[in-house]
Amino acid sequence: MRLTCTLLIILMVQLARSQPAGYTAYTVKDGLPSNQVYQCAEDNDGFLWVATDAGIARFDGKYFQVFTIQQGLPDNEVLHVVKDTDGTIWVNCLRQSPAYFDAQKNRFINAREDTSLAKVSGTSNMHLLPVPGGGVMYFNESGSFVFRNRKLVDHGGRTHQLFIRTRNDGSQLVAGSVLRPGKQEADLWLYHYRNRRATDSVILKQSFGRFPYYSSGGGRLHVFSMRSGKAYVYSDFSNASGPDRIDSITIPEPYFSFSFAPGVVFLVSDSATIYVFDQQTLQPLYTIKGDFLPNGFYLDRKGNQWIGTVDKGLLVRRKQQLGQVKLPANYSRANFFSVTRRNGALLAGNYYGSVVETGNGLFKEHLVTKKTPSRIRKILIAHNKVFTISEDGVYINYTIPVMNTPNPDVAKGKTGMVYNDSLLVIGSFSSFLFIDSRSGKLVETHRYKRVTCLDRTAGGVIYFGSTDGLYRFHMASRSFESLAKLHVTFNERISAVAVTPDQLVWVATSGNGIVVMRNDTPLAHITTRDGIISNGGRSITAGQVGQVWLGTAVGLSMIRYKETNGEFDYSIQNLTVNDGLAGNEVNEMF
């Protein structure tokens, strides 16, 4: 499966897919407090908050940290979780007053600690919604309660009423439902408030049933009428007399739940189908249905779909970021070690002494050596010739050996690079080999050390790794020096080296993470404590500007970085089989 892993990286932009076929389940076995999940919300740090009937869990992509009444929750059954625009996480627990998360204290603050939260009276059928422009609103049979910057800023006692927007003059447009006397029906009204008093009103919709469900976002009012099988969207509130535009969504079947995720509105139907609509165009995007009963749905900033279920925990349908290059079904040697690209085709060297060429409708296997196992460790392209490097020889165009003259044997190597338009530098188990890429002749041999990896700077300096550390090779003098004094990890086995276009040197160790250098000055030492997927690097390469990829035995880490005024900052995204890799072991990238 390693070939597919490697090729995925090369073609991830061209072969990106949208809707994955399956999903991954997280349950109590993975650290969730319960398998009944209500809602999810993502905070500003990228943590996913998962509301369940036994507490709320904060998920960092690997581990769940559970918060219960012991950590400040008013009740362990958390029905709603909402992120305020200031980043605060708010929760609505069963028949309890509000609570919010204090990151510095790493616990929730409830009404016993914050008296303003205790002012939210009434406990029947509480709802929690974000307020356009900032803040959150709790509303129940006692009215609406708005918190902004963790302070109660508005409570007008307006039963079942909801802000749509605050106007430039400070007045507010508010929607609210009013039961008809003696009827089990409600009308939907739009109110214009000044100084907490309604100065004008207009009816928006009559006879919505006993209680219409509605929410606001982006200056729009969404109203859900389960009786009519439609959802209405009111927008363009340019004046207080009513909206200038009314749109509607036709719901394919009866539903019992609705909510919003970034850019979408979704409904959960009685048949356990999730219908997802574009929030702007109201066009249907897709449906989700499986062997589970959904409670809620969330779309995170990366486009991953999170589904809360009644009894099967938290499901994730990850946005496919990687594509796969398909091989013939009967091909049995799909265990690959190296990869590159030539004339639009992909070349991948396997463990069996051959190179697969695929692309442009072609699939061909080039046999380099009959000896097995024989790992094709590196493939280089120079002057339209293919140079393959292995412990069994360096070959040109798969068949012509580069001879180690005056010795009567074939030149052998472990790694290599194109140094310039006429020279290849090959690293072997004990030396450097210089090959003229035009003639294909070995022109120099310098016995130094075992070479495990190498790369060059724009100035021509070669950094190479060995089993006992990092070294610098000077082409002019054909000499080398140890760099162990520069960093404590530089006397360990070095597994990969990459020089990015901005001339940063990235050094991957076999078990102690990555060190980043500029002008031989270490800028950062990045390990699993900082977020990379493994400390044992197998390959490393530059991607787009400000981007480096680390390949390991357990997946990929994409590091986005920037260097500003001497400060080196970075963020990390890890990718595994859950994100589309066919296998987690990544030997090389191109």
Coordinates of C-alpha atoms in Angstrom, one line a residue:
M1 CA 0.0 0.0 0.0
R2 CA 3.0 2.3 0.3
L3 CA 2.8 3.4 -3.4
T4 CA -0.7 4.7 -3.0
C5 CA 0.4 6.7 0.1
T6 CA 3.3 8.3 -1.8
L7 CA 1.3 9.0 -4.9
L8 CA -1.5 10.5 -3.0
I9 CA 0.8 13.2 -1.7
I10 CA 2.0 14.1 -5.2
L11 CA -1.5 14.3 -6.7
M12 CA -3.5 15.6 -3.8
V13 CA -4.4 18.9 -5.5
Q14 CA -5.3 17.3 -8.8
L15 CA -7.2 14.3 -7.4
A16 CA -9.0 15.9 -4.4
R17 CA -12.4 14.4 -3.8
S18 CA -15.4 15.8 -1.8
Q19 CA -17.7 13.2 -0.3
P20 CA -16.1 10.1 1.3
A21 CA -17.9 6.9 1.2
G22 CA -17.5 5.8 4.9
Y23 CA -17.1 7.2 8.3
T24 CA -15.1 6.7 11.4
A25 CA -16.8 6.1 14.8
Y26 CA -15.6 7.5 18.1
T27 CA -17.3 5.8 21.1
V28 CA -16.8 5.4 24.9
K29 CA -14.0 3.0 24.0
D30 CA -12.1 6.0 22.5
G31 CA -12.8 8.3 25.5
L32 CA -16.3 9.7 24.9
P33 CA -18.3 10.0 28.1
S34 CA -21.4 8.5 26.3
N35 CA -22.4 7.1 23.0
Q36 CA -25.4 9.5 22.9
V37 CA -24.1 12.6 21.2
Y38 CA -26.3 15.7 20.8
Q39 CA -24.2 18.5 19.2
C40 CA -20.7 19.6 18.3
A41 CA -19.0 23.0 18.0
E42 CA -15.4 23.9 17.1
D43 CA -13.6 26.5 19.1
N44 CA -11.0 29.1 17.9
D45 CA -8.1 26.7 18.7
G46 CA -9.5 23.9 16.5
F47 CA -10.8 21.7 19.4
L48 CA -14.1 20.0 18.8
W49 CA -16.6 20.2 21.7
V50 CA -18.9 17.2 21.8
A51 CA -22.1 17.5 23.9
T52 CA -23.5 14.2 25.3
D53 CA -25.9 13.0 27.9
A54 CA -23.0 12.3 30.3
G55 CA -20.9 15.4 30.0
I56 CA -19.1 17.4 27.3
A57 CA -15.8 16.3 25.7
R58 CA -13.1 18.4 24.1
F59 CA -11.5 16.5 21.2
D60 CA -8.0 17.4 19.9
G61 CA -8.0 14.9 17.1
K62 CA -6.5 12.1 19.2
Y63 CA -7.9 12.3 22.8
F64 CA -11.1 13.4 24.5
Q65 CA -11.0 15.4 27.7
V66 CA -14.3 15.0 29.5
F67 CA -15.9 17.8 31.6
T68 CA -18.8 17.0 34.0
I69 CA -20.4 18.6 37.1
Q70 CA -17.1 18.1 38.7
Q71 CA -15.6 20.6 36.3
G72 CA -18.4 23.1 36.6
L73 CA -21.2 21.9 34.4
P74 CA -24.7 22.6 35.9
D75 CA -25.8 19.1 34.8
N76 CA -24.1 16.3 32.9
E77 CA -26.7 16.2 30.2
V78 CA -25.5 18.8 27.7
L79 CA -28.1 19.5 25.0
H80 CA -26.5 22.4 23.1
V81 CA -23.0 23.8 22.7
V82 CA -22.3 27.2 21.0
K83 CA -19.2 29.2 20.3
D84 CA -19.5 33.0 20.8
T85 CA -17.7 35.3 18.4
D86 CA -15.2 36.1 21.1
G87 CA -14.3 32.4 21.2
T88 CA -16.2 31.5 24.5
I89 CA -17.9 28.1 24.6
W90 CA -21.4 28.2 26.0
V91 CA -23.5 25.2 27.0
N92 CA -27.2 24.5 27.7
C93 CA -27.7 21.7 30.1
L94 CA -31.0 20.0 30.8
R95 CA -33.3 22.3 32.8
Q96 CA -30.4 24.3 34.2
S97 CA -29.1 27.9 34.1
P98 CA -26.4 28.8 31.6
A99 CA -22.6 28.0 31.8
Y100 CA -19.5 28.9 29.9
F101 CA -16.0 27.6 29.6
D102 CA -13.1 29.5 31.2
A103 CA -9.9 28.4 29.4
Q104 CA -7.6 29.8 32.1
K105 CA -9.3 27.8 34.8
N106 CA -9.9 24.9 32.4
R107 CA -13.4 24.5 33.8
F108 CA -17.0 25.7 33.3
I109 CA -18.4 28.6 35.1
N110 CA -22.0 28.2 36.4
A111 CA -24.6 30.2 38.2
R112 CA -23.0 29.5 41.6
E113 CA -19.8 31.3 40.5
D114 CA -21.3 34.0 38.2
T115 CA -24.5 35.5 39.6
S116 CA -25.5 37.0 36.2
L117 CA -26.1 33.5 35.0
A118 CA -28.5 32.9 37.8
K119 CA -30.8 35.7 36.5
V120 CA -31.9 33.4 33.7
S121 CA -35.2 32.2 35.2
G122 CA -37.3 29.3 34.0
T123 CA -36.1 25.9 33.1
S124 CA -38.6 24.5 30.7
N125 CA -37.5 24.0 27.1
M126 CA -34.4 26.2 27.1
H127 CA -32.7 27.0 23.8
L128 CA -29.2 28.4 23.1
L129 CA -28.4 30.3 20.0
P130 CA -25.6 32.6 18.8
V131 CA -26.6 36.3 18.4
P132 CA -25.7 38.0 15.1
G133 CA -22.9 40.5 15.7
G134 CA -21.7 38.8 18.9
G135 CA -23.0 37.2 22.0
V136 CA -25.3 34.3 22.7
M137 CA -29.0 34.1 23.7
Y138 CA -30.8 31.7 26.0
F139 CA -34.6 31.7 25.7
N140 CA -37.3 29.8 27.3
E141 CA -40.8 30.4 28.7
S142 CA -39.6 33.4 30.7
G143 CA -38.1 35.3 27.8
S144 CA -34.8 35.9 26.0
F145 CA -31.5 36.5 27.8
V146 CA -28.5 37.8 25.9
F147 CA -24.9 37.5 27.0
R148 CA -22.1 39.4 25.4
N149 CA -18.5 39.1 26.7
R150 CA -19.8 36.8 29.3
K151 CA -22.1 39.5 30.7
L152 CA -25.9 39.7 30.7
V153 CA -26.6 42.7 28.5
D154 CA -30.3 42.3 27.6
H155 CA -33.3 40.8 29.1
G156 CA -36.6 42.3 28.0
G157 CA -38.8 39.5 29.1
R158 CA -39.8 39.0 25.5
T159 CA -41.2 35.5 25.4
H160 CA -39.8 33.4 22.5
Q161 CA -38.2 36.3 20.8
L162 CA -35.0 36.4 18.9
F163 CA -32.7 39.1 17.6
I164 CA -32.2 39.4 13.9
R165 CA -29.9 42.4 13.7
T166 CA -28.9 45.6 15.4
R167 CA -29.3 48.6 13.2
N168 CA -26.9 51.5 12.8
D169 CA -28.9 53.7 15.1
G170 CA -28.8 51.2 17.9
S171 CA -32.3 49.9 17.5
Q172 CA -33.0 46.3 17.1
L173 CA -35.1 44.1 14.8
V174 CA -36.6 41.1 16.7
A175 CA -38.7 38.2 15.7
G176 CA -41.2 36.6 18.0
S177 CA -44.1 34.2 18.0
V178 CA -47.5 35.0 19.6
L179 CA -50.1 32.3 20.3
R180 CA -53.6 33.1 19.1
P181 CA -56.1 33.3 22.0
G182 CA -57.8 29.9 22.4
K183 CA -55.9 28.4 19.5
Q184 CA -53.1 25.9 19.2
E185 CA -51.5 28.2 16.6
A186 CA -49.0 31.0 16.6
D187 CA -48.3 33.9 14.3
L188 CA -44.8 35.2 13.6
W189 CA -44.1 38.9 14.1
L190 CA -41.3 41.3 13.4
Y191 CA -40.7 44.0 16.1
H192 CA -38.7 47.2 15.9
Y193 CA -37.2 48.0 19.4
R194 CA -35.8 51.3 20.6
N195 CA -34.5 51.6 24.1
R196 CA -36.0 48.2 25.0
R197 CA -39.5 49.1 23.8
A198 CA -41.3 48.0 20.7
T199 CA -42.1 51.0 18.5
D200 CA -43.4 49.2 15.5
S201 CA -44.4 45.6 14.5
V202 CA -45.5 43.7 11.4
I203 CA -46.8 40.2 11.0
L204 CA -44.5 37.9 9.0
K205 CA -46.4 34.7 8.8
Q206 CA -49.8 33.5 10.2
S207 CA -50.8 30.1 11.6
F208 CA -47.4 28.5 12.0
G209 CA -48.7 25.9 14.3
R210 CA -48.4 26.1 18.1
F211 CA -44.7 27.0 18.2
P212 CA -42.6 27.8 15.1
Y213 CA -38.9 27.0 15.4
Y214 CA -36.6 29.7 14.2
S215 CA -33.1 31.0 14.3
S216 CA -31.1 33.8 12.9
G217 CA -27.7 34.1 11.3
G218 CA -26.0 36.5 8.9
G219 CA -28.8 39.0 9.1
R220 CA -31.3 36.4 8.1
L221 CA -34.3 34.8 9.9
H222 CA -34.8 31.1 9.4
V223 CA -38.2 29.8 10.3
F224 CA -39.1 26.1 10.4
S225 CA -42.6 25.0 10.0
M226 CA -42.8 21.3 10.6
R227 CA -46.6 21.3 9.8
S228 CA -46.1 22.9 6.3
G229 CA -43.0 20.9 5.4
K230 CA -41.1 24.1 4.6
A231 CA -38.5 26.4 6.0
Y232 CA -38.7 30.1 5.3
V233 CA -35.8 32.5 5.1
Y234 CA -36.4 36.2 5.6
S235 CA -33.6 38.5 4.5
D236 CA -32.6 42.0 3.4
F237 CA -34.1 43.8 6.4
S238 CA -33.4 47.3 5.1
N239 CA -36.2 48.8 7.2
A240 CA -38.4 48.0 10.1
S241 CA -41.5 47.4 8.0
G242 CA -40.4 43.9 7.1
P243 CA -37.9 41.9 5.0
D244 CA -37.4 42.7 1.3
R245 CA -36.9 39.1 0.4
I246 CA -38.6 35.8 1.4
D247 CA -37.2 32.4 0.2
S248 CA -38.2 28.9 1.2
I249 CA -36.8 25.4 1.4
T250 CA -39.1 22.5 0.6
I251 CA -38.4 19.7 3.1
P252 CA -38.7 16.2 1.4
E253 CA -40.2 14.6 4.5
P254 CA -41.2 15.3 8.1
Y255 CA -38.3 16.2 10.3
F256 CA -37.8 16.7 14.0
S257 CA -34.5 18.7 14.3
F258 CA -32.7 21.5 12.5
S259 CA -29.6 23.5 13.1
F260 CA -26.7 25.3 11.4
A261 CA -23.1 24.5 10.7
P262 CA -20.7 26.8 8.9
G263 CA -22.2 27.6 5.5
V264 CA -25.0 25.1 5.7
V265 CA -28.4 24.5 7.3
F266 CA -29.4 20.9 8.0
L267 CA -32.5 19.0 9.1
V268 CA -32.8 15.5 10.6
S269 CA -35.9 13.7 9.3
D270 CA -38.1 11.2 10.9
S271 CA -36.5 8.5 8.7
A272 CA -33.1 9.3 10.2
T273 CA -31.9 11.1 7.1
I274 CA -29.8 14.3 7.3
Y275 CA -30.6 16.8 4.6
V276 CA -28.0 19.5 4.1
F277 CA -28.7 22.8 2.3
D278 CA -26.4 25.6 1.3
Q279 CA -27.2 28.5 3.7
Q280 CA -26.8 31.2 1.0
T281 CA -28.5 29.6 -2.0
L282 CA -30.8 27.3 -0.1
Q283 CA -30.0 24.6 -2.7
P284 CA -29.8 21.0 -1.5
L285 CA -26.1 19.8 -1.2
Y286 CA -26.3 16.2 -0.1
T287 CA -28.0 13.8 2.2
I288 CA -26.5 11.5 4.8
K289 CA -28.1 8.2 5.8
G290 CA -26.6 5.1 7.3
D291 CA -27.0 2.4 9.9
F292 CA -27.4 4.9 12.7
L293 CA -29.9 7.3 14.3
P294 CA -28.6 10.9 14.1
N295 CA -29.1 13.6 16.7
G296 CA -27.1 16.4 15.1
F297 CA -24.6 17.4 12.4
Y298 CA -21.6 19.7 12.3
L299 CA -19.3 20.8 9.5
D300 CA -15.8 21.9 10.8
R301 CA -13.5 24.4 9.2
K302 CA -11.7 21.7 7.2
G303 CA -15.0 20.5 5.7
N304 CA -15.2 17.3 7.8
Q305 CA -18.7 16.2 8.7
W306 CA -19.4 15.2 12.3
I307 CA -22.6 13.3 13.1
G308 CA -23.9 12.9 16.7
T309 CA -25.9 9.7 17.1
V310 CA -28.4 8.3 19.5
D311 CA -26.3 5.3 20.5
K312 CA -23.3 4.9 18.2
G313 CA -21.2 7.8 19.4
L314 CA -19.6 10.4 17.2
L315 CA -19.2 9.7 13.5
V316 CA -16.9 11.6 11.2
R317 CA -17.0 11.7 7.5
R318 CA -13.8 13.4 6.6
K319 CA -13.4 15.6 3.6
Q320 CA -11.3 13.7 1.2
Q321 CA -8.1 15.7 0.7
L322 CA -6.1 13.0 -1.1
G323 CA -6.7 11.1 -4.3
Q324 CA -5.4 7.6 -5.1
V325 CA -3.7 6.3 -8.2
K326 CA -5.2 3.0 -9.2
L327 CA -3.1 0.0 -10.1
P328 CA -4.3 -3.1 -11.9
A329 CA -6.3 -5.4 -9.7
N330 CA -3.9 -8.3 -10.4
Y331 CA -0.7 -6.3 -9.6
S332 CA 0.9 -7.9 -6.6
R333 CA 4.1 -5.8 -6.1
A334 CA 2.5 -2.7 -4.7
N335 CA 5.1 -2.2 -2.0
F336 CA 7.0 0.9 -2.9
F337 CA 10.0 2.8 -1.6
S338 CA 10.6 5.8 -4.0
V339 CA 8.7 8.0 -6.4
T340 CA 9.1 10.8 -8.9
R341 CA 7.5 12.2 -12.0
R342 CA 8.5 12.3 -15.6
N343 CA 6.6 13.8 -18.6
G344 CA 3.3 13.6 -16.8
A345 CA 3.7 10.0 -15.7
L346 CA 4.6 8.7 -12.2
L347 CA 7.5 6.5 -11.6
A348 CA 7.6 4.4 -8.4
G349 CA 10.3 2.1 -7.4
N350 CA 9.3 -1.0 -5.4
Y351 CA 11.0 -3.6 -3.2
Y352 CA 11.3 -6.1 -6.0
G353 CA 13.9 -4.4 -8.2
S354 CA 11.4 -2.8 -10.7
V355 CA 9.9 0.6 -11.4
V356 CA 6.2 1.1 -12.2
E357 CA 5.3 3.8 -14.7
T358 CA 1.7 4.9 -14.6
G359 CA -0.2 7.9 -16.0
N360 CA -1.6 9.2 -19.3
G361 CA -3.4 5.9 -19.7
L362 CA -0.2 3.9 -19.4
F363 CA 0.8 1.2 -16.9
K364 CA 4.2 -0.5 -17.4
E365 CA 6.6 -2.2 -15.2
H366 CA 10.4 -1.8 -15.9
L367 CA 12.5 -4.5 -14.4
V368 CA 15.9 -3.1 -13.2
T369 CA 17.3 -6.2 -11.4
K370 CA 16.1 -9.7 -11.0
K371 CA 17.5 -9.9 -7.5
T372 CA 14.8 -9.9 -4.8
P373 CA 14.4 -8.2 -2.5
S374 CA 16.0 -5.2 -4.1
R375 CA 14.7 -1.8 -3.0
I376 CA 14.7 1.0 -5.6
R377 CA 15.6 3.7 -3.1
K378 CA 15.7 6.7 -5.3
I379 CA 14.7 7.7 -8.9
L380 CA 16.3 10.7 -10.5
I381 CA 15.5 12.4 -13.8
A382 CA 18.3 14.2 -15.7
H383 CA 18.8 14.9 -19.4
N384 CA 15.6 12.9 -20.0
K385 CA 17.2 9.9 -18.6
V386 CA 16.0 7.8 -15.7
F387 CA 18.6 7.0 -13.0
T388 CA 17.6 4.3 -10.5
I389 CA 19.6 3.9 -7.3
S390 CA 19.7 0.8 -5.1
E391 CA 22.1 -1.3 -3.2
D392 CA 22.3 -3.5 -6.3
G393 CA 23.4 -0.8 -8.6
V394 CA 22.8 2.6 -10.3
Y395 CA 21.2 2.1 -13.6
I396 CA 20.3 4.3 -16.6
N397 CA 16.9 3.8 -18.2
Y398 CA 16.5 0.6 -16.2
T399 CA 19.1 -1.4 -18.2
I400 CA 22.4 0.3 -18.4
P401 CA 24.6 0.0 -15.3
V402 CA 26.9 2.8 -14.1
M403 CA 30.2 1.0 -13.6
N404 CA 32.4 1.7 -10.6
T405 CA 35.6 1.9 -12.7
P406 CA 38.3 0.9 -12.4
N407 CA 36.6 -1.7 -10.2
P408 CA 34.7 -4.3 -12.3
D409 CA 31.5 -3.9 -10.4
V410 CA 28.4 -1.7 -10.7
A411 CA 28.2 1.6 -8.7
K412 CA 25.8 1.2 -5.8
G413 CA 23.9 3.8 -3.7
K414 CA 21.3 4.4 -1.0
T415 CA 20.1 7.9 -2.0
G416 CA 21.0 10.8 -4.4
M417 CA 20.1 14.1 -5.9
V418 CA 20.5 16.1 -9.0
Y419 CA 23.2 18.6 -8.0
N420 CA 23.2 20.7 -11.2
D421 CA 22.6 20.3 -14.9
S422 CA 25.5 18.0 -15.4
L423 CA 26.2 16.3 -12.0
L424 CA 24.4 13.7 -9.8
V425 CA 25.5 13.2 -6.3
I426 CA 24.9 9.7 -5.0
G427 CA 25.2 8.7 -1.3
S428 CA 26.2 5.1 -0.6
F429 CA 27.0 2.9 2.5
S430 CA 30.5 4.5 2.8
S431 CA 31.0 7.2 0.2
F432 CA 29.9 9.9 -2.2
L433 CA 29.7 9.1 -5.9
F434 CA 29.7 11.8 -8.6
I435 CA 28.1 10.8 -11.8
D436 CA 28.1 12.9 -15.0
S437 CA 24.4 13.0 -16.0
R438 CA 25.2 13.7 -19.6
S439 CA 27.5 10.7 -20.2
G440 CA 26.3 8.5 -17.5
K441 CA 29.9 7.9 -16.3
L442 CA 31.1 7.8 -12.7
V443 CA 33.6 10.6 -12.5
E444 CA 34.6 10.7 -8.8
T445 CA 34.4 8.6 -5.6
H446 CA 35.1 10.0 -2.2
R447 CA 35.0 7.7 0.8
Y448 CA 33.6 9.4 3.9
K449 CA 30.7 8.0 5.7
R450 CA 27.4 6.1 5.3
V451 CA 25.0 8.6 3.6
T452 CA 21.3 8.2 4.6
C453 CA 19.9 11.4 3.1
L454 CA 21.1 14.7 1.5
D455 CA 20.0 18.0 0.0
R456 CA 21.7 21.1 -1.2
T457 CA 21.3 24.9 -0.7
A458 CA 21.1 27.5 -3.4
G459 CA 24.8 28.2 -2.7
G460 CA 25.8 24.6 -3.4
V461 CA 26.4 23.4 0.1
I462 CA 25.3 19.8 0.7
Y463 CA 23.8 18.8 4.1
F464 CA 23.8 15.1 4.5
G465 CA 22.7 12.7 7.2
S466 CA 24.4 9.6 8.5
T467 CA 23.8 7.0 11.2
D468 CA 25.8 9.1 13.6
G469 CA 24.5 12.6 12.9
L470 CA 24.3 15.6 10.5
Y471 CA 27.2 16.7 8.3
R472 CA 28.0 19.6 5.9
F473 CA 29.8 18.8 2.6
H474 CA 31.8 21.5 0.8
M475 CA 31.9 20.8 -3.0
A476 CA 34.9 23.1 -3.6
S477 CA 37.2 21.3 -1.3
R478 CA 35.4 17.9 -1.3
S479 CA 35.5 18.0 2.5
F480 CA 32.9 17.5 5.2
E481 CA 32.4 18.5 8.8
S482 CA 30.2 17.4 11.7
L483 CA 27.4 19.7 12.8
A484 CA 26.8 17.8 16.1
K485 CA 27.7 21.0 18.1
L486 CA 24.8 22.9 16.6
H487 CA 22.0 20.9 18.2
V488 CA 21.7 17.9 20.6
T489 CA 19.9 15.9 18.0
F490 CA 22.6 16.2 15.4
N491 CA 24.6 13.4 16.8
E492 CA 21.7 10.9 16.2
R493 CA 20.7 9.0 13.1
I494 CA 19.4 11.5 10.6
S495 CA 16.7 10.0 8.3
A496 CA 15.8 12.9 6.0
V497 CA 17.0 16.4 5.0
A498 CA 15.2 19.1 2.9
V499 CA 16.2 22.6 2.0
T500 CA 13.1 24.8 1.3
P501 CA 13.2 27.6 -1.4
D502 CA 13.7 30.2 1.4
Q503 CA 16.9 28.3 2.3
L504 CA 15.7 26.9 5.6
V505 CA 17.3 23.5 6.4
W506 CA 14.9 20.9 7.8
V507 CA 16.4 17.9 9.5
A508 CA 14.3 14.9 10.4
T509 CA 15.7 12.4 12.9
S510 CA 14.9 8.8 13.3
G511 CA 13.3 9.3 16.7
N512 CA 13.6 12.9 18.0
G513 CA 11.5 15.0 15.7
I514 CA 12.6 17.8 13.4
V515 CA 15.1 20.6 13.7
V516 CA 14.8 23.7 11.5
M517 CA 17.8 25.9 10.8
R518 CA 18.7 29.1 9.1
N519 CA 22.4 29.8 8.4
D520 CA 23.3 26.9 10.8
T521 CA 21.3 28.5 13.6
P522 CA 18.5 26.3 14.9
L523 CA 15.1 28.1 14.9
A524 CA 12.8 25.3 16.2
H525 CA 12.8 21.7 17.4
I526 CA 9.4 20.2 16.5
T527 CA 8.3 17.0 18.2
T528 CA 5.1 15.2 19.0
R529 CA 4.6 17.5 21.9
D530 CA 4.2 20.3 19.4
G531 CA 1.8 18.3 17.3
I532 CA 3.6 16.3 14.6
I533 CA 2.3 12.8 14.2
S534 CA 5.6 11.0 15.0
N535 CA 9.1 11.8 16.1
G536 CA 10.5 9.2 13.7
G537 CA 10.8 10.8 10.3
R538 CA 11.2 8.8 7.1
S539 CA 11.0 11.5 4.5
I540 CA 10.7 15.3 4.4
T541 CA 10.1 17.6 1.5
A542 CA 9.1 21.2 0.6
G543 CA 5.6 21.7 -0.6
Q544 CA 4.1 25.1 -1.5
V545 CA 5.7 28.3 -0.2
G546 CA 5.7 28.1 3.6
Q547 CA 4.9 24.5 3.7
V548 CA 6.8 21.3 4.6
W549 CA 5.7 17.7 4.6
L550 CA 7.0 15.0 7.0
G551 CA 6.4 11.4 6.2
T552 CA 6.5 8.8 9.0
A553 CA 5.5 5.2 9.7
V554 CA 2.2 6.4 11.1
G555 CA 1.1 9.1 8.7
L556 CA 1.9 12.6 7.4
S557 CA 2.4 15.9 9.1
M558 CA 1.9 19.0 7.0
I559 CA 3.7 22.0 8.6
R560 CA 2.7 25.5 7.6
Y561 CA 5.3 28.0 8.8
K562 CA 6.3 31.7 8.6
E563 CA 9.3 33.6 9.7
T564 CA 8.7 37.2 10.7
N565 CA 11.1 39.6 12.4
G566 CA 13.2 36.7 13.7
E567 CA 10.1 34.9 15.0
F568 CA 9.4 31.4 13.7
D569 CA 5.8 30.3 13.9
Y570 CA 4.1 27.2 12.5
S571 CA 0.9 25.1 12.6
I572 CA 0.6 21.4 11.9
Q573 CA -2.1 19.3 10.2
N574 CA -1.8 15.5 10.5
L575 CA -3.1 13.1 7.9
T576 CA -3.7 9.4 8.2
V577 CA -5.8 6.7 6.6
N578 CA -8.8 8.5 8.1
D579 CA -8.0 11.4 5.7
G580 CA -7.6 9.4 2.6
L581 CA -4.2 7.8 2.8
A582 CA -4.3 4.2 1.6
G583 CA -1.7 3.3 4.3
N584 CA 0.1 5.2 7.1
E585 CA 3.6 4.3 6.1
V586 CA 5.1 7.0 3.9
N587 CA 8.6 6.3 2.6
E588 CA 9.1 9.2 0.2
M589 CA 7.3 12.2 -1.2
F590 CA 7.7 14.3 -4.4

